[in-house]
One Martini backbone bead per residue (centre of mass of N, CA, C, O) as a GRO file, in nm:
protein
  492
    1MET     BB    1   0.097   0.036   0.021
    2THR     BB    2   0.017   0.369  -0.048
    3VAL     BB    3   0.074   0.715  -0.002
    4LYS     BB    4  -0.092   1.009  -0.047
    5LEU     BB    5  -0.008   1.323  -0.097
    6SER     BB    6  -0.103   1.527   0.192
    7SER     BB    7  -0.206   1.694   0.458
    8SER     BB    8  -0.386   1.458   0.578
    9ASN     BB    9  -0.114   1.250   0.544
   10LEU     BB   10   0.125   1.342   0.732
   11SER     BB   11   0.058   1.134   0.973
   12LYS     BB   12   0.100   0.878   0.738
   13LEU     BB   13   0.376   0.852   0.679
   14PRO     BB   14   0.619   0.681   0.603
   15ALA     BB   15   0.887   0.590   0.797
   16LYS     BB   16   1.109   0.689   0.563
   17VAL     BB   17   0.947   0.970   0.585
   18ALA     BB   18   0.987   1.295   0.619
   19GLY     BB   19   0.839   1.572   0.790
   20PRO     BB   20   0.706   1.835   0.899
   21LYS     BB   21   0.766   2.018   1.226
   22TYR     BB   22   0.535   2.211   1.143
   23ASP     BB   23   0.273   2.443   1.121
   24ARG     BB   24   0.135   2.527   0.826
   25ALA     BB   25  -0.110   2.705   0.926
   26ALA     BB   26   0.106   2.925   1.062
   27LEU     BB   27   0.197   3.027   0.809
   28LYS     BB   28   0.356   3.306   0.636
   29ALA     BB   29   0.387   3.511   0.383
   30GLY     BB   30   0.717   3.644   0.220
   31ILE     BB   31   0.736   3.489  -0.067
   32VAL     BB   32   0.771   3.533  -0.414
   33HIS     BB   33   0.788   3.275  -0.673
   34PHE     BB   34   0.946   3.245  -0.984
   35GLY     BB   35   0.969   2.924  -1.086
   36VAL     BB   36   0.828   2.620  -1.018
   37GLY     BB   37   1.066   2.397  -1.002
   38ASN     BB   38   1.297   2.171  -0.923
   39PHE     BB   39   1.521   2.351  -0.816
   40HIS     BB   40   1.365   2.518  -0.614
   41ARG     BB   41   1.261   2.253  -0.451
   42SER     BB   42   1.579   2.166  -0.386
   43HIS     BB   43   1.654   2.451  -0.249
   44GLN     BB   44   1.506   2.701  -0.127
   45ALA     BB   45   1.275   2.524  -0.001
   46VAL     BB   46   1.471   2.359   0.181
   47TYR     BB   47   1.591   2.582   0.349
   48LEU     BB   48   1.316   2.673   0.463
   49ASP     BB   49   1.238   2.405   0.588
   50ASP     BB   50   1.472   2.399   0.785
   51LEU     BB   51   1.397   2.658   0.931
   52PHE     BB   52   1.112   2.573   1.023
   53ASN     BB   53   1.211   2.316   1.179
   54SER     BB   54   1.372   2.509   1.392
   55GLY     BB   55   1.130   2.739   1.470
   56ILE     BB   56   1.180   2.956   1.235
   57GLY     BB   57   1.052   3.185   0.994
   58HIS     BB   58   0.718   3.165   0.953
   59ASP     BB   59   0.708   3.454   0.768
   60TRP     BB   60   0.860   3.294   0.490
   61ALA     BB   61   0.670   3.188   0.298
   62LEU     BB   62   0.564   3.044  -0.003
   63VAL     BB   63   0.474   3.184  -0.331
   64GLY     BB   64   0.370   3.104  -0.627
   65ALA     BB   65   0.477   3.182  -0.975
   66GLY     BB   66   0.380   3.290  -1.319
   67VAL     BB   67   0.369   3.343  -1.699
   68PHE     BB   68   0.305   3.056  -1.807
   69GLU     BB   69   0.090   2.823  -1.922
   70GLY     BB   70   0.267   2.563  -1.855
   71GLU     BB   71   0.264   2.613  -1.533
   72LYS     BB   72  -0.020   2.487  -1.472
   73ILE     BB   73   0.062   2.193  -1.449
   74GLY     BB   74   0.233   2.209  -1.189
   75ARG     BB   75   0.018   2.342  -1.016
   76ALA     BB   76  -0.188   2.109  -1.024
   77LYS     BB   77  -0.006   1.899  -0.888
   78LEU     BB   78   0.031   2.062  -0.620
   79GLU     BB   79  -0.262   2.118  -0.539
   80GLU     BB   80  -0.341   1.814  -0.494
   81GLN     BB   81  -0.095   1.835  -0.245
   82ASP     BB   82  -0.083   2.114  -0.092
   83TRP     BB   83   0.219   2.208  -0.194
   84LEU     BB   84   0.374   1.953  -0.176
   85THR     BB   85   0.714   1.800  -0.147
   86THR     BB   86   0.927   1.550  -0.258
   87VAL     BB   87   1.262   1.488  -0.142
   88VAL     BB   88   1.529   1.311  -0.310
   89GLU     BB   89   1.826   1.176  -0.195
   90GLN     BB   90   2.123   1.078  -0.401
   91ASP     BB   91   2.362   0.814  -0.388
   92SER     BB   92   2.553   0.533  -0.375
   93GLY     BB   93   2.506   0.540  -0.025
   94HIS     BB   94   2.224   0.713  -0.061
   95MET     BB   95   1.871   0.745   0.065
   96SER     BB   96   1.626   1.009   0.088
   97ALA     BB   97   1.310   1.129   0.236
   98ARG     BB   98   1.112   1.436   0.203
   99VAL     BB   99   0.872   1.663   0.321
  100THR     BB  100   0.779   1.977   0.197
  101GLY     BB  101   0.610   2.303   0.335
  102ALA     BB  102   0.691   2.611   0.235
  103MET     BB  103   0.446   2.603   0.053
  104ILE     BB  104   0.107   2.781   0.048
  105ASP     BB  105   0.106   2.886  -0.260
  106PHE     BB  106  -0.033   2.933  -0.612
  107LEU     BB  107  -0.046   3.132  -0.853
  108THR     BB  108  -0.180   3.202  -1.144
  109PRO     BB  109  -0.053   3.169  -1.432
  110GLY     BB  110  -0.084   3.491  -1.593
  111ASP     BB  111  -0.213   3.651  -1.344
  112ALA     BB  112  -0.130   3.960  -1.317
  113ALA     BB  113  -0.327   4.090  -1.117
  114GLY     BB  114  -0.294   3.883  -0.885
  115ILE     BB  115   0.013   3.912  -0.850
  116ILE     BB  116   0.028   4.217  -0.798
  117GLU     BB  117  -0.144   4.212  -0.545
  118ARG     BB  118   0.062   4.042  -0.383
  119LEU     BB  119   0.309   4.238  -0.419
  120ALA     BB  120   0.154   4.472  -0.250
  121ASP     BB  121   0.201   4.316  -0.002
  122PRO     BB  122   0.379   4.378   0.286
  123ALA     BB  123   0.452   4.073   0.353
  124ILE     BB  124   0.611   4.098   0.094
  125ARG     BB  125   0.986   4.097   0.084
  126ILE     BB  126   1.026   3.876  -0.148
  127VAL     BB  127   1.146   3.825  -0.487
  128SER     BB  128   1.189   3.529  -0.665
  129LEU     BB  129   1.412   3.345  -0.910
  130THR     BB  130   1.352   3.069  -1.163
  131ILE     BB  131   1.393   3.138  -1.525
  132THR     BB  132   1.641   3.096  -1.652
  133GLU     BB  133   1.867   3.209  -1.875
  134GLY     BB  134   1.630   3.296  -2.095
  135GLY     BB  135   1.455   3.511  -1.889
  136TYR     BB  136   1.647   3.804  -1.915
  137PHE     BB  137   1.696   3.951  -2.184
  138ILE     BB  138   1.976   3.870  -2.314
  139ASP     BB  139   2.242   3.959  -2.495
  140PRO     BB  140   2.480   3.739  -2.577
  141ALA     BB  141   2.716   3.918  -2.685
  142SER     BB  142   2.700   4.157  -2.459
  143GLY     BB  143   2.541   4.071  -2.178
  144VAL     BB  144   2.283   4.253  -2.202
  145PHE     BB  145   2.009   4.410  -2.196
  146ASN     BB  146   1.711   4.383  -2.415
  147PRO     BB  147   1.487   4.643  -2.506
  148THR     BB  148   1.387   4.509  -2.804
  149HIS     BB  149   1.217   4.305  -2.707
  150PRO     BB  150   0.893   4.240  -2.771
  151ASP     BB  151   0.800   4.192  -2.471
  152ILE     BB  152   0.919   4.453  -2.360
  153VAL     BB  153   0.781   4.652  -2.547
  154ALA     BB  154   0.493   4.569  -2.462
  155ASP     BB  155   0.528   4.640  -2.149
  156ALA     BB  156   0.587   4.961  -2.222
  157GLN     BB  157   0.307   5.013  -2.278
  158PRO     BB  158   0.042   5.188  -2.230
  159GLY     BB  159  -0.168   4.984  -2.032
  160ALA     BB  160  -0.029   4.726  -2.008
  161THR     BB  161  -0.030   4.387  -1.967
  162PRO     BB  162   0.181   4.206  -1.820
  163ARG     BB  163   0.407   3.918  -1.946
  164THR     BB  164   0.647   3.958  -1.768
  165VAL     BB  165   0.832   3.942  -1.495
  166PHE     BB  166   0.929   4.237  -1.503
  167GLY     BB  167   0.649   4.366  -1.539
  168ILE     BB  168   0.527   4.261  -1.272
  169ILE     BB  169   0.736   4.369  -1.078
  170LEU     BB  170   0.704   4.664  -1.156
  171ALA     BB  171   0.405   4.688  -1.079
  172GLY     BB  172   0.453   4.619  -0.779
  173LEU     BB  173   0.642   4.860  -0.720
  174VAL     BB  174   0.446   5.084  -0.792
  175ARG     BB  175   0.237   5.019  -0.580
  176ARG     BB  176   0.426   5.061  -0.335
  177ARG     BB  177   0.501   5.349  -0.392
  178ASP     BB  178   0.207   5.463  -0.394
  179ASP     BB  179   0.152   5.328  -0.090
  180GLY     BB  180   0.416   5.351   0.096
  181ILE     BB  181   0.585   5.084   0.052
  182VAL     BB  182   0.822   4.886   0.101
  183PRO     BB  183   1.026   4.738  -0.096
  184PHE     BB  184   1.117   4.463  -0.243
  185THR     BB  185   1.319   4.206  -0.294
  186VAL     BB  186   1.529   4.095  -0.569
  187MET     BB  187   1.592   3.732  -0.617
  188SER     BB  188   1.818   3.552  -0.773
  189CYS     BB  189   1.837   3.172  -0.861
  190ASP     BB  190   2.036   3.179  -1.104
  191ASN     BB  191   2.274   3.068  -1.356
  192ILE     BB  192   2.423   3.374  -1.337
  193PRO     BB  193   2.621   3.613  -1.385
  194HIS     BB  194   2.536   3.849  -1.181
  195ASN     BB  195   2.218   3.813  -1.117
  196GLY     BB  196   2.145   4.080  -0.980
  197HIS     BB  197   2.234   4.274  -1.204
  198VAL     BB  198   2.062   4.149  -1.428
  199THR     BB  199   1.790   4.202  -1.292
  200SER     BB  200   1.821   4.504  -1.262
  201ASP     BB  201   1.850   4.565  -1.564
  202GLY     BB  202   1.566   4.464  -1.638
  203VAL     BB  203   1.385   4.636  -1.454
  204ILE     BB  204   1.516   4.916  -1.517
  205GLY     BB  205   1.503   4.898  -1.825
  206LEU     BB  206   1.196   4.895  -1.837
  207ALA     BB  207   1.143   5.153  -1.675
  208ARG     BB  208   1.295   5.345  -1.874
  209LEU     BB  209   1.073   5.310  -2.103
  210ILE     BB  210   0.854   5.464  -1.913
  211ASP     BB  211   1.031   5.598  -1.647
  212GLU     BB  212   1.295   5.760  -1.520
  213ASP     BB  213   1.207   5.798  -1.223
  214LEU     BB  214   1.146   5.502  -1.169
  215ALA     BB  215   1.428   5.393  -1.226
  216ASN     BB  216   1.566   5.561  -1.001
  217TRP     BB  217   1.404   5.452  -0.762
  218ILE     BB  218   1.493   5.159  -0.788
  219SER     BB  219   1.798   5.209  -0.770
  220ASP     BB  220   1.767   5.340  -0.468
  221HIS     BB  221   1.541   5.109  -0.321
  222VAL     BB  222   1.635   4.832  -0.458
  223ALA     BB  223   1.724   4.503  -0.402
  224PHE     BB  224   1.994   4.292  -0.581
  225PRO     BB  225   2.117   4.016  -0.502
  226ASN     BB  226   2.379   3.818  -0.521
  227GLY     BB  227   2.405   3.464  -0.635
  228MET     BB  228   2.494   3.120  -0.549
  229VAL     BB  229   2.386   2.816  -0.700
  230ASP     BB  230   2.369   2.451  -0.591
  231ARG     BB  231   2.209   2.166  -0.758
  232ILE     BB  232   2.156   1.862  -0.876
  233THR     BB  233   1.847   1.862  -1.091
  234PRO     BB  234   1.643   1.675  -1.241
  235ALA     BB  235   1.399   1.561  -1.406
  236THR     BB  236   1.073   1.441  -1.393
  237THR     BB  237   0.961   1.105  -1.399
  238ASP     BB  238   0.833   0.794  -1.382
  239ARG     BB  239   1.082   0.683  -1.248
  240GLU     BB  240   1.064   0.854  -0.986
  241ARG     BB  241   0.778   0.783  -0.902
  242GLY     BB  242   0.837   0.476  -0.881
  243ILE     BB  243   1.057   0.483  -0.664
  244LEU     BB  244   0.889   0.618  -0.442
  245ALA     BB  245   0.668   0.401  -0.426
  246ARG     BB  246   0.851   0.146  -0.389
  247ASP     BB  247   1.072   0.251  -0.159
  248PHE     BB  248   0.849   0.450   0.023
  249GLY     BB  249   0.523   0.459  -0.019
  250LEU     BB  250   0.490   0.722  -0.217
  251GLU     BB  251   0.267   0.960  -0.363
  252ASP     BB  252   0.382   1.185  -0.628
  253ASN     BB  253   0.333   1.401  -0.889
  254TRP     BB  254   0.620   1.594  -0.813
  255PRO     BB  255   0.900   1.499  -0.757
  256VAL     BB  256   1.238   1.533  -0.619
  257PHE     BB  257   1.558   1.467  -0.752
  258CYS     BB  258   1.882   1.461  -0.580
  259GLU     BB  259   2.154   1.564  -0.447
  260PRO     BB  260   2.304   1.623  -0.144
  261PHE     BB  261   2.428   1.858  -0.254
  262ARG     BB  262   2.457   2.209  -0.138
  263GLN     BB  263   2.451   2.567  -0.244
  264TRP     BB  264   2.460   2.909  -0.087
  265VAL     BB  265   2.557   3.229  -0.207
  266LEU     BB  266   2.505   3.553  -0.038
  267GLU     BB  267   2.412   3.865  -0.034
  268ASP     BB  268   2.366   4.113   0.229
  269HIS     BB  269   2.099   4.251   0.038
  270PHE     BB  270   1.814   4.412   0.182
  271THR     BB  271   1.521   4.599   0.209
  272ASP     BB  272   1.307   4.397   0.414
  273GLY     BB  273   1.459   4.174   0.501
  274ARG     BB  274   1.527   3.830   0.628
  275PRO     BB  275   1.598   3.522   0.654
  276PRO     BB  276   1.796   3.311   0.876
  277LEU     BB  277   1.988   3.121   0.668
  278GLU     BB  278   2.258   3.079   0.826
  279LYS     BB  279   2.127   2.845   1.012
  280VAL     BB  280   2.115   2.650   0.718
  281GLY     BB  281   2.398   2.720   0.527
  282VAL     BB  282   2.410   2.999   0.433
  283GLN     BB  283   2.629   3.216   0.260
  284PHE     BB  284   2.731   3.528   0.374
  285VAL     BB  285   2.853   3.787   0.156
  286LYS     BB  286   3.001   4.057  -0.003
  287ASP     BB  287   3.124   3.859  -0.246
  288VAL     BB  288   3.023   3.634  -0.501
  289ALA     BB  289   3.199   3.622  -0.760
  290PRO     BB  290   3.411   3.393  -0.703
  291TYR     BB  291   3.201   3.163  -0.671
  292GLU     BB  292   3.053   3.201  -0.937
  293LEU     BB  293   3.288   3.160  -1.135
  294MET     BB  294   3.364   2.881  -1.043
  295LYS     BB  295   3.093   2.741  -1.102
  296ILE     BB  296   3.044   2.823  -1.399
  297ARG     BB  297   3.313   2.707  -1.512
  298ILE     BB  298   3.346   2.421  -1.373
  299LEU     BB  299   3.052   2.312  -1.375
  300ASN     BB  300   2.898   2.427  -1.625
  301GLY     BB  301   3.137   2.386  -1.816
  302GLY     BB  302   3.150   2.079  -1.757
  303HIS     BB  303   2.877   2.001  -1.865
  304ALA     BB  304   2.937   2.095  -2.158
  305THR     BB  305   3.180   1.907  -2.204
  306ILE     BB  306   3.011   1.627  -2.174
  307ALA     BB  307   2.752   1.652  -2.345
  308TYR     BB  308   2.827   1.635  -2.660
  309PRO     BB  309   2.990   1.374  -2.676
  310ALA     BB  310   2.770   1.200  -2.545
  311GLY     BB  311   2.549   1.260  -2.750
  312LEU     BB  312   2.715   1.143  -3.000
  313MET     BB  313   2.734   0.849  -2.832
  314ASP     BB  314   2.448   0.774  -2.703
  315ILE     BB  315   2.436   0.886  -2.414
  316HIS     BB  316   2.211   0.922  -2.150
  317PHE     BB  317   2.372   0.942  -1.885
  318VAL     BB  318   2.595   1.112  -1.695
  319HIS     BB  319   2.733   0.873  -1.544
  320GLU     BB  320   2.798   0.728  -1.813
  321ALA     BB  321   2.988   0.942  -1.922
  322MET     BB  322   3.194   0.906  -1.677
  323GLN     BB  323   3.253   0.596  -1.770
  324GLU     BB  324   3.381   0.731  -2.014
  325PRO     BB  325   3.708   0.789  -2.069
  326LEU     BB  326   3.689   1.014  -2.288
  327VAL     BB  327   3.505   1.209  -2.131
  328ALA     BB  328   3.658   1.225  -1.861
  329GLY     BB  329   3.926   1.312  -1.993
  330PHE     BB  330   3.826   1.574  -2.122
  331LEU     BB  331   3.743   1.712  -1.866
  332ALA     BB  332   4.015   1.707  -1.712
  333LYS     BB  333   4.192   1.849  -1.925
  334LEU     BB  334   4.025   2.108  -1.970
  335GLU     BB  335   4.011   2.206  -1.683
  336ARG     BB  336   4.324   2.209  -1.610
  337GLU     BB  337   4.429   2.371  -1.877
  338GLU     BB  338   4.175   2.604  -1.932
  339ILE     BB  339   3.971   2.671  -1.696
  340ILE     BB  340   4.100   2.696  -1.408
  341PRO     BB  341   4.319   2.919  -1.491
  342THR     BB  342   4.064   3.145  -1.503
  343VAL     BB  343   4.038   3.114  -1.188
  344PRO     BB  344   4.026   3.280  -0.925
  345PRO     BB  345   4.054   3.309  -0.613
  346VAL     BB  346   3.889   3.145  -0.334
  347PRO     BB  347   3.761   3.151  -0.044
  348ASP     BB  348   3.831   2.864   0.122
  349THR     BB  349   3.950   2.740  -0.164
  350VAL     BB  350   4.029   2.451  -0.358
  351LEU     BB  351   4.011   2.397  -0.687
  352GLU     BB  352   4.085   2.098  -0.708
  353GLU     BB  353   3.877   2.003  -0.499
  354TYR     BB  354   3.633   2.113  -0.644
  355TYR     BB  355   3.668   1.942  -0.898
  356GLN     BB  356   3.652   1.663  -0.759
  357LEU     BB  357   3.364   1.706  -0.665
  358ILE     BB  358   3.239   1.735  -0.944
  359GLU     BB  359   3.321   1.459  -1.050
  360SER     BB  360   3.158   1.305  -0.835
  361ARG     BB  361   2.880   1.426  -0.901
  362PHE     BB  362   2.867   1.334  -1.202
  363SER     BB  363   2.898   1.013  -1.104
  364ASN     BB  364   2.624   0.982  -0.994
  365PRO     BB  365   2.409   0.695  -1.026
  366LYS     BB  366   2.117   0.806  -0.896
  367ILE     BB  367   1.997   1.066  -1.040
  368GLY     BB  368   1.930   1.065  -1.363
  369ASP     BB  369   2.084   1.244  -1.537
  370THR     BB  370   2.079   1.395  -1.852
  371VAL     BB  371   2.233   1.471  -2.142
  372ARG     BB  372   2.007   1.634  -2.271
  373ARG     BB  373   1.991   1.849  -2.049
  374LEU     BB  374   2.285   1.954  -2.097
  375CYS     BB  375   2.226   2.029  -2.409
  376LEU     BB  376   2.041   2.240  -2.344
  377ASP     BB  377   2.048   2.565  -2.447
  378GLY     BB  378   2.326   2.665  -2.578
  379SER     BB  379   2.260   2.961  -2.674
  380ASN     BB  380   2.259   3.050  -2.359
  381ARG     BB  381   2.507   2.893  -2.220
  382GLN     BB  382   2.771   2.941  -2.374
  383PRO     BB  383   2.795   3.260  -2.319
  384LYS     BB  384   2.833   3.191  -1.997
  385PHE     BB  385   3.028   2.910  -1.968
  386ILE     BB  386   3.255   2.942  -2.221
  387ILE     BB  387   3.327   3.207  -2.386
  388PRO     BB  388   3.470   3.370  -2.155
  389THR     BB  389   3.706   3.170  -2.135
  390ILE     BB  390   3.812   3.209  -2.415
  391ALA     BB  391   3.866   3.512  -2.389
  392ASP     BB  392   4.080   3.485  -2.160
  393ARG     BB  393   4.278   3.306  -2.315
  394LEU     BB  394   4.331   3.501  -2.549
  395LYS     BB  395   4.428   3.742  -2.378
  396ALA     BB  396   4.676   3.551  -2.264
  397GLY     BB  397   4.786   3.366  -2.507
  398GLU     BB  398   4.636   3.093  -2.493
  399SER     BB  399   4.519   2.797  -2.531
  400VAL     BB  400   4.202   2.662  -2.722
  401ALA     BB  401   4.168   2.362  -2.807
  402GLY     BB  402   3.949   2.247  -2.610
  403LEU     BB  403   3.733   2.472  -2.647
  404ALA     BB  404   3.707   2.432  -2.951
  405LEU     BB  405   3.605   2.143  -2.929
  406GLU     BB  406   3.352   2.201  -2.769
  407SER     BB  407   3.227   2.383  -2.992
  408ALA     BB  408   3.231   2.165  -3.215
  409LEU     BB  409   3.046   1.966  -3.067
  410TRP     BB  410   2.802   2.148  -3.064
  411CYS     BB  411   2.777   2.183  -3.366
  412ARG     BB  412   2.750   1.881  -3.434
  413TYR     BB  413   2.494   1.835  -3.266
  414CYS     BB  414   2.315   2.056  -3.427
  415PHE     BB  415   2.282   1.888  -3.686
  416GLY     BB  416   2.097   1.617  -3.569
  417THR     BB  417   2.322   1.385  -3.530
  418THR     BB  418   2.476   1.116  -3.457
  419ASP     BB  419   2.731   0.897  -3.519
  420SER     BB  420   2.501   0.667  -3.576
  421GLY     BB  421   2.239   0.850  -3.700
  422ALA     BB  422   2.074   0.957  -3.491
  423VAL     BB  423   1.820   1.152  -3.396
  424ILE     BB  424   1.807   1.488  -3.287
  425GLU     BB  425   1.610   1.650  -3.107
  426PRO     BB  426   1.503   1.932  -3.032
  427ASN     BB  427   1.736   2.150  -2.797
  428ASP     BB  428   1.633   2.454  -2.869
  429PRO     BB  429   1.494   2.759  -2.924
  430SER     BB  430   1.720   2.774  -3.187
  431TRP     BB  431   1.734   2.513  -3.366
  432ASP     BB  432   1.691   2.588  -3.662
  433ARG     BB  433   1.931   2.777  -3.678
  434LEU     BB  434   2.152   2.583  -3.575
  435GLN     BB  435   2.115   2.364  -3.789
  436ALA     BB  436   2.168   2.536  -4.039
  437THR     BB  437   2.452   2.629  -3.947
  438ALA     BB  438   2.579   2.346  -3.911
  439LYS     BB  439   2.549   2.267  -4.212
  440ALA     BB  440   2.726   2.497  -4.320
  441ALA     BB  441   2.985   2.422  -4.136
  442ARG     BB  442   3.082   2.160  -4.268
  443ASP     BB  443   3.223   2.343  -4.509
  444ALA     BB  444   3.200   2.628  -4.317
  445PRO     BB  445   3.298   2.691  -4.006
  446ALA     BB  446   3.261   3.009  -3.988
  447ALA     BB  447   2.948   3.013  -3.975
  448TRP     BB  448   2.925   2.955  -3.671
  449LEU     BB  449   3.101   3.209  -3.569
  450ALA     BB  450   2.893   3.425  -3.708
  451MET     BB  451   2.734   3.424  -3.440
  452GLU     BB  452   2.734   3.716  -3.288
  453ASP     BB  453   2.533   3.674  -3.038
  454ILE     BB  454   2.737   3.446  -2.924
  455TYR     BB  455   3.060   3.518  -2.998
  456GLY     BB  456   3.155   3.766  -3.111
  457ASN     BB  457   3.491   3.825  -3.095
  458VAL     BB  458   3.572   3.526  -3.075
  459GLY     BB  459   3.476   3.457  -3.380
  460ARG     BB  460   3.748   3.646  -3.485
  461ALA     BB  461   3.972   3.481  -3.358
  462ALA     BB  462   4.219   3.319  -3.506
  463PRO     BB  463   4.295   3.085  -3.306
  464PHE     BB  464   3.999   2.987  -3.277
  465VAL     BB  465   3.914   2.950  -3.569
  466GLU     BB  466   4.130   2.737  -3.632
  467ALA     BB  467   4.067   2.528  -3.407
  468PHE     BB  468   3.772   2.483  -3.480
  469ALA     BB  469   3.799   2.390  -3.774
  470HIS     BB  470   3.974   2.145  -3.712
  471ALA     BB  471   3.785   1.997  -3.514
  472LEU     BB  472   3.544   1.972  -3.709
  473ASP     BB  473   3.684   1.814  -3.932
  474VAL     BB  474   3.756   1.569  -3.752
  475LEU     BB  475   3.471   1.496  -3.665
  476TRP     BB  476   3.367   1.436  -3.955
  477ALA     BB  477   3.589   1.224  -4.030
  478ASP     BB  478   3.604   1.043  -3.726
  479GLY     BB  479   3.463   1.137  -3.480
  480ALA     BB  480   3.445   1.158  -3.141
  481ARG     BB  481   3.632   0.934  -3.041
  482ALA     BB  482   3.885   0.995  -3.216
  483THR     BB  483   3.912   1.291  -3.133
  484LEU     BB  484   3.953   1.247  -2.828
  485THR     BB  485   4.198   1.066  -2.853
  486ARG     BB  486   4.378   1.282  -2.981
  487TYR     BB  487   4.356   1.493  -2.761
  488LEU     BB  488   4.466   1.315  -2.522
  489ALA     BB  489   4.745   1.269  -2.695
  490GLY     BB  490   4.825   1.551  -2.833
  491LYS     BB  491   4.706   1.518  -3.170
  492LEU     BB  492   4.498   1.757  -3.272
   0.00000   0.00000   0.00000
């Protein structure tokens, strides 16, 4: 017999499943969160659940929000179980399950008026975001906010009902300014360099299109702390639901499976207070940048490094990719020779030890993280996780052979077939463009680097252009396995 997750069944949870130690009915909302996906529920929501379990911070409960129609599906799954989520931590020697109850409501995605009304409530003191790298309207080449994006232009029109996260946040801030209420803090929890600054640029950039005085008021009165977040959290499938039911006796519409490791480094910069998250392991620092750069280059750049060769070799799971000596060897050589040397010192951290931890985390056989997830959305991820590293190597006059190979593997992947000839289904918001460009690049490699919005100046740097063209030619002639073999032998 299994137990169906719900508030009424919390007292009947299976013995192996931990539940909230606090009275959820006594929680009060303090945070509205946009982007209620798996990562948020394995990270921020877990830290808050830990805090509530310790008996404090009960006026910082979460209210979900979203702007896309598709988010209604997740909302319906959570509503059916009273906003509860089962979080399962797994590695080779450990598996545990807990039910978290930090979320107490989820506003209807796309209901701008209803969400703005909640943002105007003085009880809401933080608005947080996990809207993915593509949700910030960043021009990939320049790395700054793009005010000409059609959705941003639409939100800037007089009397428009906002349809972007930034438009809704801005409307909420206007309400609070007009009502004389202290503005909320806007806190990004996305994997983006300087995520607080990026969020600030988006909100203030949109405000500037509407009213210069409003933009200045936000700049002077609203906090946008930078933060570094980390926890490997794959998508939920029937596989995860089945494991939870079979091994723990619990039915959950949308459980989250993740690794035991988690990290959150955050600037202590808030407009109207914050939960005392330092009591549950959040590191509050003056400057997040060193931690952020380390994580983005070594971990996220590492994910990109193993993703595309594994994809071309028809490898399904990430841990299986790490079991392939060519992929693991490519990761180790590229990290140690080209990526890690671009990372400045980080307080209380040995970079080689951090890399070894990453290697271990990628090898976790229990997570079920897929290579396809790592390959997703390269057009947004490469300009953040790989291309700045190439730029730094070029600036220093150092070799970019391995990074050029990574870029060539991405190009070859976007052609749309693996080395075995299997079709790669579309895996990027810009897939049609990427596939057409990858086909052109088969005979003219420079066509790929001519994507100015992705590569910028890097795509015109002669050492990189030459190394990329050579790597792509070898990939087409010999395939991923032979190419990696040559690279590892120093003969590429």
